[in-house]
Short mmCIF file of C-alpha atoms in Angstrom, two decimals:
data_model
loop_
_atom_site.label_atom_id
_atom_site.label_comp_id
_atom_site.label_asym_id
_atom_site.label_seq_id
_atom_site.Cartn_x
_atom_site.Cartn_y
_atom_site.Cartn_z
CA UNK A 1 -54.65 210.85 207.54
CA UNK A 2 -55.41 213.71 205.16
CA UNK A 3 -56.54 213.13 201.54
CA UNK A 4 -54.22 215.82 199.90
CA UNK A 5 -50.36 217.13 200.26
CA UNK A 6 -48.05 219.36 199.48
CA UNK A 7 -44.45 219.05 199.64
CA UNK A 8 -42.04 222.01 198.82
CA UNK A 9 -38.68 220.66 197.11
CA UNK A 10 -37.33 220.51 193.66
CA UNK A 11 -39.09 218.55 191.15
CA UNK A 12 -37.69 214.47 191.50
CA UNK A 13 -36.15 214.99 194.78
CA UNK A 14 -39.38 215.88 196.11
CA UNK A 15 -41.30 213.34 194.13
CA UNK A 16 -39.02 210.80 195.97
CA UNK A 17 -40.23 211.95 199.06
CA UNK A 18 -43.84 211.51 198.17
CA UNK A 19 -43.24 208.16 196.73
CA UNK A 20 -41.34 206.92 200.05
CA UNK A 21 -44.76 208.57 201.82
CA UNK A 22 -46.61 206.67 200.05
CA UNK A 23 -45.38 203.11 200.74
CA UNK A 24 -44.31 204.03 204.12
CA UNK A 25 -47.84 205.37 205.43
CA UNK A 26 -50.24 204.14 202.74
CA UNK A 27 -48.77 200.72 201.75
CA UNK A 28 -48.17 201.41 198.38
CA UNK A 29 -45.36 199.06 197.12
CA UNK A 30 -43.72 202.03 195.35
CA UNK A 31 -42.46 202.24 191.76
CA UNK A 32 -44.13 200.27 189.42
CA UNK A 33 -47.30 200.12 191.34
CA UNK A 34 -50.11 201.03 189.11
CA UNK A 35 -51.91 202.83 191.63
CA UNK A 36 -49.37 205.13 192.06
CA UNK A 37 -49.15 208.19 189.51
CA UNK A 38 -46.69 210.27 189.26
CA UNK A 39 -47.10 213.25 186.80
CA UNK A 40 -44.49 215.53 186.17
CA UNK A 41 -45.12 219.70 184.74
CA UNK A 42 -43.46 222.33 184.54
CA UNK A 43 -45.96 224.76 184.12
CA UNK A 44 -49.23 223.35 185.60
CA UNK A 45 -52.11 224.89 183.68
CA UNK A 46 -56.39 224.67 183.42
CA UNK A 47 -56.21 221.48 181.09
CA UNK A 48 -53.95 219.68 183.21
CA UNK A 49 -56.10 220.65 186.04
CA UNK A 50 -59.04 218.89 184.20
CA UNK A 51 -56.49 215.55 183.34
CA UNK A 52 -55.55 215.58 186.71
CA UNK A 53 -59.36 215.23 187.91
CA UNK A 54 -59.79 212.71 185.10
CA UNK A 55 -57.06 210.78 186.87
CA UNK A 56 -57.92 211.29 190.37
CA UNK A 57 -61.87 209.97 189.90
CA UNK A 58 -61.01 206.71 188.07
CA UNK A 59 -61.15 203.60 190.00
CA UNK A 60 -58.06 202.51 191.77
CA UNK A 61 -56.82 199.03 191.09
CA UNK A 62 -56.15 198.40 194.46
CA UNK A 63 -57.25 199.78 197.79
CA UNK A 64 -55.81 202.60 197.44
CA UNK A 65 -54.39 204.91 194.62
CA UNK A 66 -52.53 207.89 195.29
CA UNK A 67 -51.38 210.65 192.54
CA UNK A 68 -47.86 212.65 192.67
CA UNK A 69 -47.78 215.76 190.58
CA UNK A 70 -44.69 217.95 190.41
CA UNK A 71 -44.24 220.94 188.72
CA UNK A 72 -42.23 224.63 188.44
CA UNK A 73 -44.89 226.98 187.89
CA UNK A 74 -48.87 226.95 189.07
CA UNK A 75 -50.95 228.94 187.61
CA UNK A 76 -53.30 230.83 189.69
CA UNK A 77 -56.42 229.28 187.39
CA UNK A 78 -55.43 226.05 187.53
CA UNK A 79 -55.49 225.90 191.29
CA UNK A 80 -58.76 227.72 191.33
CA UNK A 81 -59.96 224.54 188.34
CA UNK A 82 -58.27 222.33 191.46
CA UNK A 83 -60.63 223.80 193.87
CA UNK A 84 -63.48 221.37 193.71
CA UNK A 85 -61.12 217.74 193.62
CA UNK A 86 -59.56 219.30 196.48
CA UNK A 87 -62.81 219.74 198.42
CA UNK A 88 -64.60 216.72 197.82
CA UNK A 89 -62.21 214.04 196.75
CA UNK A 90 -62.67 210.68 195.72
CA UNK A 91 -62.85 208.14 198.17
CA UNK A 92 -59.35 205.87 198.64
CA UNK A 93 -57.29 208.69 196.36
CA UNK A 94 -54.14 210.46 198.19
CA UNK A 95 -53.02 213.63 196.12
CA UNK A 96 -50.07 215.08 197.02
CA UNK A 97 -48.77 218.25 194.86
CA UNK A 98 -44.69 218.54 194.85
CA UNK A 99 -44.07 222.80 194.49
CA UNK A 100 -40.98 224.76 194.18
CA UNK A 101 -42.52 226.23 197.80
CA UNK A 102 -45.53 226.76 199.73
CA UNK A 103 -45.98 230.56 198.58
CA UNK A 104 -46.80 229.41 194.95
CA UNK A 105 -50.13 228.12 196.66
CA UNK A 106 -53.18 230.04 196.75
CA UNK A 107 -54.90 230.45 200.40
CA UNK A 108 -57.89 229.34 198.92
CA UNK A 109 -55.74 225.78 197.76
CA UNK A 110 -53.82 225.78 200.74
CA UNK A 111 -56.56 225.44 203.61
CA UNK A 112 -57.27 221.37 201.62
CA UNK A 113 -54.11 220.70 201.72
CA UNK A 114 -51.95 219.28 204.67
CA UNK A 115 -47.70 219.59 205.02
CA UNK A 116 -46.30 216.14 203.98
CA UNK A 117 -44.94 215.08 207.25
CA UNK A 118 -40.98 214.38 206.40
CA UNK A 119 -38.89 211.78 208.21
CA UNK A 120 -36.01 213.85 210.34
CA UNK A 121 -33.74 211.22 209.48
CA UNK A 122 -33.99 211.90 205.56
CA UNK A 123 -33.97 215.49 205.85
CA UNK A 124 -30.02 215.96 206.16
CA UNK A 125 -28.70 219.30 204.47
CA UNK A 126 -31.20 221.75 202.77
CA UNK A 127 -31.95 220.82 199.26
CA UNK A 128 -30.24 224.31 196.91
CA UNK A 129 -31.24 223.89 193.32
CA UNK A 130 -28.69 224.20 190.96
CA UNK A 131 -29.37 227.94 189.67
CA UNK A 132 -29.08 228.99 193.32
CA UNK A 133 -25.63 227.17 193.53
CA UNK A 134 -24.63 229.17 190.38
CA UNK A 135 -25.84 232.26 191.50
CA UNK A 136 -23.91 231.62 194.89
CA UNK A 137 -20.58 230.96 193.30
CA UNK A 138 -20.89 233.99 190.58
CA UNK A 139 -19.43 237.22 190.88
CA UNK A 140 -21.58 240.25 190.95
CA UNK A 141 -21.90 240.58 186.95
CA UNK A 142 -22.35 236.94 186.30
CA UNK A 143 -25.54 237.30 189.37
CA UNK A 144 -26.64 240.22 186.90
CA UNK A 145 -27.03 237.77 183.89
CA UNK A 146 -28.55 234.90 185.94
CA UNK A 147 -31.34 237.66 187.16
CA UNK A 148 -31.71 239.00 183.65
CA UNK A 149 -31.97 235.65 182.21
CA UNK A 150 -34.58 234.73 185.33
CA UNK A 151 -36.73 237.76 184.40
CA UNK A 152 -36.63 237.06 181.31
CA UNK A 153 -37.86 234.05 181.10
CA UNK A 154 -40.70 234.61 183.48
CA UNK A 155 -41.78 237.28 181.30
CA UNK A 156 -42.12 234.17 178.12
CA UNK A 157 -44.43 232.33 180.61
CA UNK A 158 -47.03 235.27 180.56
CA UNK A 159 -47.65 234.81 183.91
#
């Protein structure tokens, strides 16, 4: 069993995948449970790093504590600040990051952390968010605007 996930979906679908993980393999009894943490960012930055780490080193109540985090956007620092929880972390703690997809993840990150294995059976159809669905139903101007607006905004993020 590894000490740290990922799992690529959108934001609370994903986090219900982790949290059925969770009680299925590690005997958490899911929502509600205090040793289960669930954070939720959209842009993940350095200080949330650091309040993730705070998080991750204090004492489970339990056996075992494990923390969700989903978010949109990872900053390149903030995985490097991850770097060292990732590497040596605290005994009895299961981390498990939820990303819009794998590529967002720094080699560096990615080598600590293992694919969280997914049931077959809950798979069913692939998961489309629901700018993709808009994007697939608009004509050729409207795709325009949603990629000007998508640019746009990723340009405000100062990424």
């Amino acid at each position: 069993m590894a000490h740290a996930y990922f799992i690529a979906g959108e934001g609370e679908r994903g986090i219900e995948k982790a949290e059925a993980f969770a009680e299925r393999e590690l005997g958490l009894s899911g929502r509600g449970d205090p040793d289960l943490v669930v954070l939720r960012h959209g842009l993940f930055s350095v200080e949330d790093a650091r309040k993730l780490a705070d998080i991750a080193v204090a004492a489970p109540i339990g056996e075992r504590k494990v923390v969700i985090v989903s978010m949109t956007r990872f900053f390149h620092e903030a995985q490097n600040a991850l770097l060292k929880l990732f590497e040596e972390p605290p005994q009895d703690v299961t981390l498990i990051l939820v990303l819009p997809s794998e590529g967002v993840l720094l080699p560096t990150l990615r080598s600590r952390l293992a694919a969280l294995p997914v049931a077959t059976a809950s798979i069913g159809k692939p998961e489309i968010s629901e700018i993709a669905r808009e994007f697939l139903a608009a004509d050729d101007s409207g795709r325009e605007k949603l990629i000007a607006k998508l640019v746009d905004r990723s340009k405000s993020d100062k990424d």
